[in-house]
mmCIF file of C-alpha atoms and ligand atoms in Angstrom:
data_model
loop_
_atom_site.group_PDB
_atom_site.id
_atom_site.type_symbol
_atom_site.label_atom_id
_atom_site.label_comp_id
_atom_site.label_asym_id
_atom_site.label_seq_id
_atom_site.Cartn_x
_atom_site.Cartn_y
_atom_site.Cartn_z
ATOM 1 C CA UNK S 2 0.000 0.000 0.000
ATOM 2 C CA UNK S 3 1.495 3.409 -0.970
ATOM 3 C CA UNK S 4 2.323 5.719 1.928
ATOM 4 C CA UNK S 5 -0.427 8.009 3.076
ATOM 5 C CA UNK S 6 1.827 11.057 2.627
ATOM 6 C CA UNK S 7 2.515 10.240 -1.027
ATOM 7 C CA UNK S 8 -1.166 9.620 -1.749
ATOM 8 C CA UNK S 9 -2.250 12.774 0.054
ATOM 9 C CA UNK S 10 0.247 14.857 -1.897
ATOM 10 C CA UNK S 11 -0.749 13.273 -5.231
ATOM 11 C CA UNK S 12 -4.416 13.931 -4.407
ATOM 12 C CA UNK S 13 -3.630 17.553 -3.489
ATOM 13 C CA UNK S 14 -1.743 18.138 -6.739
ATOM 14 C CA UNK S 15 -4.423 16.550 -8.924
ATOM 15 C CA UNK S 16 -7.045 18.719 -7.255
ATOM 16 C CA UNK S 17 -5.021 21.862 -8.054
ATOM 17 C CA UNK S 18 -4.283 20.688 -11.610
ATOM 18 C CA UNK S 19 -7.932 19.831 -12.213
ATOM 19 C CA UNK S 20 -8.819 23.440 -11.430
ATOM 20 C CA UNK S 21 -5.966 24.855 -13.515
ATOM 21 C CA UNK S 22 -5.842 22.476 -16.545
ATOM 22 C CA UNK S 23 -3.098 24.496 -18.228
ATOM 23 C CA UNK S 24 -1.167 21.282 -19.098
ATOM 24 C CA UNK S 25 -4.010 19.331 -20.697
ATOM 25 C CA UNK S 26 -2.306 19.172 -24.102
ATOM 26 C CA UNK S 27 1.025 17.808 -22.807
ATOM 27 C CA UNK S 28 0.288 14.122 -22.277
ATOM 28 C CA UNK S 29 -2.445 11.583 -21.552
ATOM 29 C CA UNK S 30 -2.362 12.220 -17.783
ATOM 30 C CA UNK S 31 -4.235 15.519 -17.782
ATOM 31 C CA UNK S 32 -7.169 14.461 -20.021
ATOM 32 C CA UNK S 33 -7.479 11.310 -17.842
ATOM 33 C CA UNK S 34 -7.409 13.504 -14.736
ATOM 34 C CA UNK S 35 -10.169 15.707 -16.205
ATOM 35 C CA UNK S 36 -12.428 12.653 -16.489
ATOM 36 C CA UNK S 37 -12.472 12.532 -12.686
ATOM 37 C CA UNK S 38 -13.782 14.749 -9.922
ATOM 38 C CA UNK S 39 -12.366 12.715 -7.022
ATOM 39 C CA UNK S 40 -9.211 10.606 -6.937
ATOM 40 C CA UNK S 41 -9.311 7.149 -5.370
ATOM 41 C CA UNK S 42 -6.178 5.097 -4.658
ATOM 42 C CA UNK S 43 -6.747 3.253 -7.958
ATOM 43 C CA UNK S 44 -7.150 6.537 -9.866
ATOM 44 C CA UNK S 45 -3.918 7.990 -8.480
ATOM 45 C CA UNK S 46 -2.031 4.753 -9.160
ATOM 46 C CA UNK S 47 -3.321 4.769 -12.746
ATOM 47 C CA UNK S 48 -2.396 8.429 -13.320
ATOM 48 C CA UNK S 49 1.076 7.935 -11.807
ATOM 49 C CA UNK S 50 1.780 5.025 -14.130
ATOM 50 C CA UNK S 51 0.392 6.888 -17.120
ATOM 51 C CA UNK S 52 2.931 9.659 -16.440
ATOM 52 C CA UNK S 53 6.118 9.281 -18.516
ATOM 53 C CA UNK S 54 8.124 11.678 -16.342
ATOM 54 C CA UNK S 55 8.782 14.075 -19.230
ATOM 55 C CA UNK S 56 8.864 17.060 -16.815
ATOM 56 C CA UNK S 57 6.812 19.193 -19.225
ATOM 57 C CA UNK S 58 4.247 20.087 -16.562
ATOM 58 C CA UNK S 59 6.989 20.946 -14.067
ATOM 59 C CA UNK S 60 8.855 23.392 -16.288
ATOM 60 C CA UNK S 61 5.726 25.242 -17.378
ATOM 61 C CA UNK S 62 3.867 25.256 -14.073
ATOM 62 C CA UNK S 63 3.289 28.672 -12.554
ATOM 63 C CA UNK S 64 2.762 26.970 -9.185
ATOM 64 C CA UNK S 65 6.011 24.964 -9.186
ATOM 65 C CA UNK S 66 8.499 25.609 -6.347
ATOM 66 C CA UNK S 67 9.320 28.147 -4.996
ATOM 67 C CA UNK S 68 5.602 29.015 -5.323
ATOM 68 C CA UNK S 69 3.793 28.246 -2.068
ATOM 69 C CA UNK S 70 1.533 25.687 -3.830
ATOM 70 C CA UNK S 71 4.711 23.626 -4.398
ATOM 71 C CA UNK S 72 3.291 21.756 -7.428
ATOM 72 C CA UNK S 73 5.747 19.102 -8.637
ATOM 73 C CA UNK S 74 3.711 16.479 -10.500
ATOM 74 C CA UNK S 75 6.589 14.427 -12.021
ATOM 75 C CA UNK S 76 8.273 13.965 -8.656
ATOM 76 C CA UNK S 77 5.200 12.821 -6.721
ATOM 77 C CA UNK S 78 4.099 10.516 -9.548
ATOM 78 C CA UNK S 79 7.598 9.005 -9.741
ATOM 79 C CA UNK S 80 7.475 8.342 -5.980
ATOM 80 C CA UNK S 81 4.023 6.782 -6.355
ATOM 81 C CA UNK S 82 5.242 4.574 -9.226
ATOM 82 C CA UNK S 83 8.009 3.144 -7.035
ATOM 83 C CA UNK S 84 5.399 2.368 -4.389
ATOM 84 C CA UNK S 85 3.200 0.743 -7.061
ATOM 85 C CA UNK S 86 6.071 -1.529 -8.095
ATOM 86 C CA UNK S 87 6.563 -2.631 -4.479
ATOM 87 C CA UNK S 88 2.829 -2.986 -3.796
ATOM 88 C CA UNK S 89 2.213 -5.366 -6.696
ATOM 89 C CA UNK S 90 5.497 -7.313 -6.510
ATOM 90 C CA UNK S 91 4.971 -11.075 -6.479
ATOM 91 C CA UNK S 92 5.765 -12.814 -4.191
ATOM 92 C CA UNK S 93 5.078 -9.984 -1.769
ATOM 93 C CA UNK S 94 8.113 -10.435 0.483
ATOM 94 C CA UNK S 95 10.366 -9.431 -2.457
ATOM 95 C CA UNK S 96 8.769 -5.965 -2.514
ATOM 96 C CA UNK S 97 11.705 -4.842 -0.376
ATOM 97 C CA UNK S 98 13.893 -5.155 -3.491
ATOM 98 C CA UNK S 99 12.396 -1.882 -4.743
ATOM 99 C CA UNK S 100 13.893 0.059 -1.862
ATOM 100 C CA UNK S 101 17.575 0.764 -2.527
ATOM 101 C CA UNK S 102 17.069 -1.003 -5.847
ATOM 102 C CA UNK S 103 20.459 0.025 -7.246
ATOM 103 C CA UNK S 104 22.107 -1.924 -4.429
ATOM 104 C CA UNK S 105 19.780 -4.903 -4.948
ATOM 105 C CA UNK S 106 20.525 -5.111 -8.695
ATOM 106 C CA UNK S 107 24.278 -4.662 -8.079
ATOM 107 C CA UNK S 108 24.236 -7.572 -5.616
ATOM 108 C CA UNK S 109 22.277 -9.710 -8.095
ATOM 109 C CA UNK S 110 24.861 -8.930 -10.803
ATOM 110 C CA UNK S 111 27.770 -9.751 -8.488
ATOM 111 C CA UNK S 112 26.130 -13.008 -7.404
ATOM 112 C CA UNK S 113 25.243 -14.117 -10.952
ATOM 113 C CA UNK S 114 28.726 -13.270 -12.258
ATOM 114 C CA UNK S 115 30.428 -15.053 -9.374
ATOM 115 C CA UNK S 116 28.206 -18.110 -9.833
ATOM 116 C CA UNK S 117 28.818 -18.398 -13.582
ATOM 117 C CA UNK S 118 32.557 -17.789 -13.293
ATOM 118 C CA UNK S 119 33.074 -20.143 -10.334
ATOM 119 C CA UNK S 120 31.057 -22.911 -11.991
ATOM 120 C CA UNK S 121 32.794 -22.679 -15.378
ATOM 121 C CA UNK S 122 36.263 -22.235 -13.902
ATOM 122 C CA UNK S 123 35.891 -25.168 -11.492
ATOM 123 C CA UNK S 124 33.880 -27.585 -13.643
ATOM 124 C CA UNK S 125 35.574 -26.959 -16.963
ATOM 125 C CA UNK S 126 39.079 -28.035 -17.868
ATOM 126 C CA UNK S 127 41.442 -25.057 -18.392
ATOM 127 C CA UNK S 128 42.448 -26.319 -21.840
ATOM 128 C CA UNK S 129 38.771 -26.204 -22.903
ATOM 129 C CA UNK S 130 37.959 -22.944 -21.120
ATOM 130 C CA UNK S 131 40.916 -21.068 -22.590
ATOM 131 C CA UNK S 132 41.134 -23.032 -25.832
ATOM 132 C CA UNK S 133 40.065 -21.770 -29.259
ATOM 133 C CA UNK S 134 36.805 -23.224 -30.527
ATOM 134 C CA UNK S 135 35.140 -22.844 -33.885
ATOM 135 C CA UNK S 136 32.394 -24.473 -35.902
ATOM 136 C CA UNK S 137 29.164 -26.142 -34.846
ATOM 137 C CA UNK S 138 28.600 -26.328 -31.083
ATOM 138 C CA UNK S 139 31.655 -24.189 -30.172
ATOM 139 C CA UNK S 140 29.836 -22.423 -27.298
ATOM 140 C CA UNK S 141 28.545 -25.705 -25.896
ATOM 141 C CA UNK S 142 32.094 -27.079 -25.680
ATOM 142 C CA UNK S 143 32.607 -24.540 -22.867
ATOM 143 C CA UNK S 144 29.137 -24.578 -21.254
ATOM 144 C CA UNK S 145 26.977 -27.592 -22.199
ATOM 145 C CA UNK S 146 23.640 -26.745 -23.837
ATOM 146 C CA UNK S 147 21.492 -28.184 -21.030
ATOM 147 C CA UNK S 148 23.505 -26.373 -18.342
ATOM 148 C CA UNK S 149 22.947 -23.137 -20.268
ATOM 149 C CA UNK S 150 19.312 -23.441 -21.275
ATOM 150 C CA UNK S 151 17.557 -24.997 -18.268
ATOM 151 C CA UNK S 152 18.609 -22.542 -15.503
ATOM 152 C CA UNK S 153 18.036 -19.562 -17.801
ATOM 153 C CA UNK S 154 14.690 -20.894 -19.019
ATOM 154 C CA UNK S 155 13.456 -21.522 -15.472
ATOM 155 C CA UNK S 156 14.537 -18.113 -14.140
ATOM 156 C CA UNK S 157 13.074 -16.319 -17.179
ATOM 157 C CA UNK S 158 9.818 -18.288 -16.915
ATOM 158 C CA UNK S 159 9.499 -17.387 -13.222
ATOM 159 C CA UNK S 160 10.200 -13.712 -13.998
ATOM 160 C CA UNK S 161 7.471 -13.595 -16.652
ATOM 161 C CA UNK S 162 5.001 -15.325 -14.313
ATOM 162 C CA UNK S 163 5.804 -12.878 -11.478
ATOM 163 C CA UNK S 164 5.359 -9.865 -13.772
ATOM 164 C CA UNK S 165 2.021 -11.159 -15.084
ATOM 165 C CA UNK S 166 0.849 -11.813 -11.489
ATOM 166 C CA UNK S 167 1.721 -8.209 -10.548
ATOM 167 C CA UNK S 168 0.045 -6.863 -13.682
ATOM 168 C CA UNK S 169 -3.216 -8.750 -13.032
ATOM 169 C CA UNK S 170 -3.457 -7.418 -9.468
ATOM 170 C CA UNK S 171 -2.618 -3.881 -10.646
ATOM 171 C CA UNK S 172 -5.325 -4.029 -13.322
ATOM 172 C CA UNK S 173 -7.942 -5.210 -10.798
ATOM 173 C CA UNK S 174 -7.203 -2.245 -8.509
ATOM 174 C CA UNK S 175 -7.045 0.415 -11.225
ATOM 175 C CA UNK S 176 -9.034 -0.266 -14.385
ATOM 176 C CA UNK S 177 -11.143 -2.925 -12.644
ATOM 177 C CA UNK S 178 -12.416 -0.445 -10.066
ATOM 178 C CA UNK S 179 -12.852 2.407 -12.543
ATOM 179 C CA UNK S 180 -15.128 0.264 -14.731
ATOM 180 C CA UNK S 181 -12.920 0.581 -17.833
ATOM 181 C CA UNK S 182 -13.806 -2.199 -20.285
ATOM 182 C CA UNK S 183 -10.997 -4.161 -21.864
ATOM 183 C CA UNK S 184 -11.354 -4.372 -25.648
ATOM 184 C CA UNK S 185 -9.229 -5.102 -28.697
ATOM 185 C CA UNK S 186 -9.349 -1.416 -29.589
ATOM 186 C CA UNK S 187 -7.978 -0.478 -26.165
ATOM 187 C CA UNK S 188 -5.181 -3.046 -26.322
ATOM 188 C CA UNK S 189 -4.188 -1.916 -29.822
ATOM 189 C CA UNK S 190 -4.257 1.690 -28.603
ATOM 190 C CA UNK S 191 -1.919 0.779 -25.741
ATOM 191 C CA UNK S 192 0.416 -1.109 -28.088
ATOM 192 C CA UNK S 193 0.525 1.860 -30.478
ATOM 193 C CA UNK S 194 1.383 4.267 -27.657
ATOM 194 C CA UNK S 195 4.164 1.976 -26.419
ATOM 195 C CA UNK S 196 5.645 1.546 -29.890
ATOM 196 C CA UNK S 197 5.582 5.275 -30.681
ATOM 197 C CA UNK S 198 6.106 6.715 -27.167
ATOM 198 C CA UNK S 199 3.591 9.367 -28.129
ATOM 199 C CA UNK S 200 3.549 10.743 -24.591
ATOM 200 C CA UNK S 201 7.234 11.633 -24.722
ATOM 201 C CA UNK S 202 6.444 14.005 -27.572
ATOM 202 C CA UNK S 203 4.968 16.589 -25.192
ATOM 203 C CA UNK S 204 2.411 18.762 -26.924
ATOM 204 C CA UNK S 205 4.668 18.639 -30.031
ATOM 205 C CA UNK S 206 8.378 19.364 -30.289
ATOM 206 C CA UNK S 207 9.366 16.772 -27.689
ATOM 207 C CA UNK S 208 9.516 17.047 -23.940
ATOM 208 C CA UNK S 209 11.387 19.345 -21.603
ATOM 209 C CA UNK S 210 14.031 16.836 -20.631
ATOM 210 C CA UNK S 211 16.801 16.988 -19.411
ATOM 211 C CA UNK S 212 16.226 20.751 -18.977
ATOM 212 C CA UNK S 213 13.547 23.275 -19.855
ATOM 213 C CA UNK S 214 14.334 23.152 -23.609
ATOM 214 C CA UNK S 215 12.129 20.967 -25.825
ATOM 215 C CA UNK S 216 13.894 17.892 -27.169
ATOM 216 C CA UNK S 217 13.200 14.435 -28.650
ATOM 217 C CA UNK S 218 16.455 13.082 -27.187
ATOM 218 C CA UNK S 219 14.803 11.032 -24.433
ATOM 219 C CA UNK S 220 12.237 9.534 -26.775
ATOM 220 C CA UNK S 221 14.929 8.638 -29.351
ATOM 221 C CA UNK S 222 17.254 7.024 -26.787
ATOM 222 C CA UNK S 223 14.312 5.113 -25.313
ATOM 223 C CA UNK S 224 13.481 3.866 -28.822
ATOM 224 C CA UNK S 225 17.068 2.625 -29.234
ATOM 225 C CA UNK S 226 16.788 0.814 -25.895
ATOM 226 C CA UNK S 227 13.348 -0.694 -26.453
ATOM 227 C CA UNK S 228 13.879 -1.783 -30.045
ATOM 228 C CA UNK S 229 17.422 -2.950 -29.242
ATOM 229 C CA UNK S 230 15.987 -5.183 -26.520
ATOM 230 C CA UNK S 231 13.252 -6.497 -28.815
ATOM 231 C CA UNK S 232 15.775 -7.270 -31.588
ATOM 232 C CA UNK S 233 17.940 -9.212 -29.129
ATOM 233 C CA UNK S 234 14.849 -11.085 -27.956
ATOM 234 C CA UNK S 235 13.939 -11.852 -31.600
ATOM 235 C CA UNK S 236 17.507 -13.078 -32.253
ATOM 236 C CA UNK S 237 17.368 -15.451 -29.264
ATOM 237 C CA UNK S 238 13.899 -16.714 -30.209
ATOM 238 C CA UNK S 239 14.980 -17.348 -33.805
ATOM 239 C CA UNK S 240 18.118 -19.160 -32.647
ATOM 240 C CA UNK S 241 15.897 -21.401 -30.481
ATOM 241 C CA UNK S 242 13.767 -22.220 -33.551
ATOM 242 C CA UNK S 243 16.929 -22.931 -35.556
ATOM 243 C CA UNK S 244 18.195 -25.256 -32.816
ATOM 244 C CA UNK S 245 15.027 -27.208 -32.079
ATOM 245 C CA UNK S 246 13.142 -26.831 -35.364
ATOM 246 C CA UNK S 247 15.929 -27.371 -37.876
ATOM 247 C CA UNK S 248 18.782 -28.827 -35.832
ATOM 248 C CA UNK S 249 21.032 -25.915 -36.822
ATOM 249 C CA UNK S 250 23.452 -25.486 -33.906
ATOM 250 C CA UNK S 251 25.078 -22.174 -32.886
ATOM 251 C CA UNK S 252 27.301 -20.317 -33.481
ATOM 252 C CA UNK S 253 25.760 -18.996 -36.695
ATOM 253 C CA UNK S 254 27.492 -17.124 -39.503
ATOM 254 C CA UNK S 255 27.812 -13.312 -39.417
ATOM 255 C CA UNK S 256 25.239 -13.079 -42.242
ATOM 256 C CA UNK S 257 22.633 -15.308 -40.541
ATOM 257 C CA UNK S 258 19.363 -13.771 -39.343
ATOM 258 C CA UNK S 259 19.960 -14.373 -35.581
ATOM 259 C CA UNK S 260 23.416 -12.753 -35.734
ATOM 260 C CA UNK S 261 22.213 -9.766 -37.783
ATOM 261 C CA UNK S 262 19.238 -9.217 -35.434
ATOM 262 C CA UNK S 263 21.435 -9.672 -32.350
ATOM 263 C CA UNK S 264 24.103 -7.292 -33.677
ATOM 264 C CA UNK S 265 21.582 -4.555 -34.475
ATOM 265 C CA UNK S 266 19.913 -5.117 -31.094
ATOM 266 C CA UNK S 267 23.260 -4.990 -29.301
ATOM 267 C CA UNK S 268 24.152 -1.696 -30.992
ATOM 268 C CA UNK S 269 20.749 -0.306 -29.966
ATOM 269 C CA UNK S 270 21.385 -1.436 -26.376
ATOM 270 C CA UNK S 271 24.716 0.383 -26.367
ATOM 271 C CA UNK S 272 23.406 3.649 -27.802
ATOM 272 C CA UNK S 273 20.066 3.783 -25.934
ATOM 273 C CA UNK S 274 21.172 3.144 -22.336
ATOM 274 C CA UNK S 275 24.342 5.257 -22.797
ATOM 275 C CA UNK S 276 22.215 8.146 -24.112
ATOM 276 C CA UNK S 277 19.646 7.839 -21.332
ATOM 277 C CA UNK S 278 22.402 7.764 -18.695
ATOM 278 C CA UNK S 279 23.964 10.852 -20.267
ATOM 279 C CA UNK S 280 20.591 12.669 -20.144
ATOM 280 C CA UNK S 281 20.077 11.583 -16.531
ATOM 281 C CA UNK S 282 23.461 12.979 -15.568
ATOM 282 C CA UNK S 283 22.411 16.362 -17.004
ATOM 283 C CA UNK S 284 18.783 16.270 -15.817
ATOM 284 C CA UNK S 285 17.459 18.847 -13.427
ATOM 285 C CA UNK S 286 17.171 17.126 -10.002
ATOM 286 C CA UNK S 287 14.049 18.885 -8.674
ATOM 287 C CA UNK S 288 11.426 16.755 -10.547
ATOM 288 C CA UNK S 289 13.295 13.461 -9.972
ATOM 289 C CA UNK S 290 12.478 10.872 -7.286
ATOM 290 C CA UNK S 291 15.619 9.512 -5.665
ATOM 291 C CA UNK S 292 14.424 5.863 -5.441
ATOM 292 C CA UNK S 293 13.482 5.788 -9.103
ATOM 293 C CA UNK S 294 16.803 7.297 -10.174
ATOM 294 C CA UNK S 295 18.803 4.447 -8.602
ATOM 295 C CA UNK S 296 16.484 1.924 -10.237
ATOM 296 C CA UNK S 297 16.878 3.574 -13.664
ATOM 297 C CA UNK S 298 20.660 3.666 -13.465
ATOM 298 C CA UNK S 299 20.919 0.021 -12.338
ATOM 299 C CA UNK S 300 18.862 -1.244 -15.297
ATOM 300 C CA UNK S 301 20.583 0.967 -17.881
ATOM 301 C CA UNK S 302 24.073 -0.070 -16.742
ATOM 302 C CA UNK S 303 23.033 -3.740 -16.793
ATOM 303 C CA UNK S 304 21.595 -3.494 -20.327
ATOM 304 C CA UNK S 305 24.740 -1.708 -21.518
ATOM 305 C CA UNK S 306 26.956 -4.419 -19.973
ATOM 306 C CA UNK S 307 24.912 -7.181 -21.642
ATOM 307 C CA UNK S 308 25.227 -5.497 -25.039
ATOM 308 C CA UNK S 309 28.949 -4.795 -24.655
ATOM 309 C CA UNK S 310 29.843 -8.359 -23.602
ATOM 310 C CA UNK S 311 27.496 -9.821 -26.233
ATOM 311 C CA UNK S 312 29.127 -7.876 -29.063
ATOM 312 C CA UNK S 313 32.615 -8.631 -27.711
ATOM 313 C CA UNK S 314 31.669 -12.319 -27.654
ATOM 314 C CA UNK S 315 30.571 -12.081 -31.284
ATOM 315 C CA UNK S 316 33.848 -10.473 -32.389
ATOM 316 C CA UNK S 317 36.122 -12.709 -30.269
ATOM 317 C CA UNK S 318 34.167 -15.966 -30.490
ATOM 318 C CA UNK S 319 36.971 -17.870 -32.220
ATOM 319 C CA UNK S 320 39.710 -16.717 -29.817
ATOM 320 C CA UNK S 321 40.848 -18.027 -26.435
ATOM 321 C CA UNK S 322 38.830 -15.236 -24.737
ATOM 322 C CA UNK S 323 35.521 -16.841 -25.777
ATOM 323 C CA UNK S 324 35.080 -19.067 -22.689
ATOM 324 C CA UNK S 325 35.576 -16.234 -20.197
ATOM 325 C CA UNK S 326 33.492 -13.780 -22.231
ATOM 326 C CA UNK S 327 30.657 -16.297 -22.555
ATOM 327 C CA UNK S 328 30.579 -16.792 -18.754
ATOM 328 C CA UNK S 329 30.607 -13.049 -18.057
ATOM 329 C CA UNK S 330 27.918 -12.329 -20.680
ATOM 330 C CA UNK S 331 25.675 -15.078 -19.344
ATOM 331 C CA UNK S 332 26.236 -13.794 -15.795
ATOM 332 C CA UNK S 333 24.889 -10.371 -16.798
ATOM 333 C CA UNK S 334 21.950 -11.962 -18.635
ATOM 334 C CA UNK S 335 21.118 -14.131 -15.601
ATOM 335 C CA UNK S 336 21.184 -11.028 -13.368
ATOM 336 C CA UNK S 337 18.775 -9.275 -15.749
ATOM 337 C CA UNK S 338 16.381 -12.239 -15.813
ATOM 338 C CA UNK S 339 16.464 -12.615 -12.014
ATOM 339 C CA UNK S 340 15.770 -8.915 -11.405
ATOM 340 C CA UNK S 341 13.169 -8.422 -14.168
ATOM 341 C CA UNK S 342 10.168 -8.452 -11.768
ATOM 342 C CA UNK S 343 12.041 -6.530 -9.025
ATOM 343 C CA UNK S 344 13.592 -3.627 -10.919
ATOM 344 C CA UNK S 345 12.794 -0.847 -13.368
ATOM 345 C CA UNK S 346 11.783 -3.272 -16.107
ATOM 346 C CA UNK S 347 8.356 -3.655 -14.438
ATOM 347 C CA UNK S 348 7.513 -0.117 -15.518
ATOM 348 C CA UNK S 349 6.849 -1.636 -18.954
ATOM 349 C CA UNK S 350 3.990 -3.759 -17.545
ATOM 350 C CA UNK S 351 2.279 -1.000 -15.556
ATOM 351 C CA UNK S 352 2.838 1.732 -18.165
ATOM 352 C CA UNK S 353 1.351 -0.509 -20.872
ATOM 353 C CA UNK S 354 -1.673 -1.348 -18.700
ATOM 354 C CA UNK S 355 -2.161 2.347 -17.880
ATOM 355 C CA UNK S 356 -2.089 3.174 -21.606
ATOM 356 C CA UNK S 357 -4.616 0.391 -22.285
ATOM 357 C CA UNK S 358 -6.865 1.732 -19.516
ATOM 358 C CA UNK S 359 -6.550 5.227 -20.913
ATOM 359 C CA UNK S 360 -7.695 3.950 -24.309
ATOM 360 C CA UNK S 361 -10.427 1.826 -22.693
ATOM 361 C CA UNK S 362 -12.079 4.544 -20.643
ATOM 362 C CA UNK S 363 -15.234 5.712 -22.325
ATOM 363 C CA UNK S 364 -14.602 9.134 -20.892
ATOM 364 C CA UNK S 365 -17.511 9.600 -18.476
ATOM 365 C CA UNK S 366 -17.256 12.329 -15.866
ATOM 366 C CA UNK S 367 -17.005 10.663 -12.460
HETATM 367 S S1 SF4 D 8 1.115 21.282 -13.383
HETATM 368 FE FE1 SF4 D 8 0.785 23.405 -12.839
HETATM 369 S S2 SF4 D 8 0.302 24.446 -14.787
HETATM 370 FE FE2 SF4 D 8 0.055 22.241 -15.113
HETATM 371 S S3 SF4 D 8 -2.123 21.834 -14.739
HETATM 372 FE FE3 SF4 D 8 -1.032 21.467 -12.803
HETATM 373 S S4 SF4 D 8 -1.164 23.401 -11.699
HETATM 374 FE FE4 SF4 D 8 -1.641 23.841 -13.844
HETATM 375 S S1 SF4 D 9 5.732 14.794 -16.237
HETATM 376 FE FE1 SF4 D 9 5.122 14.778 -18.411
HETATM 377 S S2 SF4 D 9 4.016 12.841 -18.635
HETATM 378 FE FE2 SF4 D 9 4.101 13.279 -16.426
HETATM 379 S S3 SF4 D 9 2.199 14.382 -15.974
HETATM 380 FE FE3 SF4 D 9 3.779 15.918 -16.422
HETATM 381 S S4 SF4 D 9 3.559 16.371 -18.619
HETATM 382 FE FE4 SF4 D 9 2.492 14.439 -18.214
#
């Protein structure tokens, strides 16, 4: 349950904004707010997760600090989002991972790396680990296929289940209580908004991030990150089909579809997270929530490390560095999978559901 102070402050700000309405053209939050007269817990949770943290309403607000009204919508919504992530975490006792999340993700990375390195270095013969391998099954000479696929498949499967469980409970408390009807049109609307990041366009001309000047930089770097991740996911899925459907065993040639998709995805995951970290370093601190900042940085650094080690593995796969690089890369991937439901990645679930709810609401005044 979000803290009473956070909810009270979010309620106070929405009441002021609903009287002012100056920002109604900036994003989906303000039109959704205008469909309400009172703000329940579910309403505030929905609005907080609909907010993309573009800071547009902070930089233009005549009541922002130092005004006595102290209106800072991005900051209070960011704080409420962190509390949403903890509230709907499954299983519940892991909700604590969202507090000091940077530390939690760092520990998960250290543990996964140590585990992979200790296991490969103790179980594998040095001549194999540091030998040069090429041709069919080269990776599996270092780490056997079953030892690679089963632990990763189980951890990934658990992560997806945990995220779906959180999403279902979130939906019940937000859209379920507001009476929004789920429909194909609403889902397609949500998908379109995710794919285009329409709400990071501000009212046109981009959003005021990292400073008060309008820019598309955040939207573009987020696109690199999102599509880079999806390309890497497509590459892995295609490689699985190659392996099980056709019996074609990795590593694949540089001109094969999985390698081309993975290379493009890896480049996207270098550019996107690096760009977003650069923007964060320059961003004005006043509209930022401290807990969310640590969470953002932890995920971006992890994605960057996965891309860097993945591309290095591609380039050096026929050298004696392959065994060590493979272990390190898989360690980072394992840390990502294990922290998927307990880190910033969950914003994708709740943001998508908020966008679907926004499209689903039939816009009655309540
Ligand atoms: S953020 Fe400020 S300017 Fe925008 S609607 Fe709220 S009170 Fe008005
Ligand atoms: S920070 Fe941006 S997305 Fe969030 S409410 Fe303000 S204008 Fe909308």
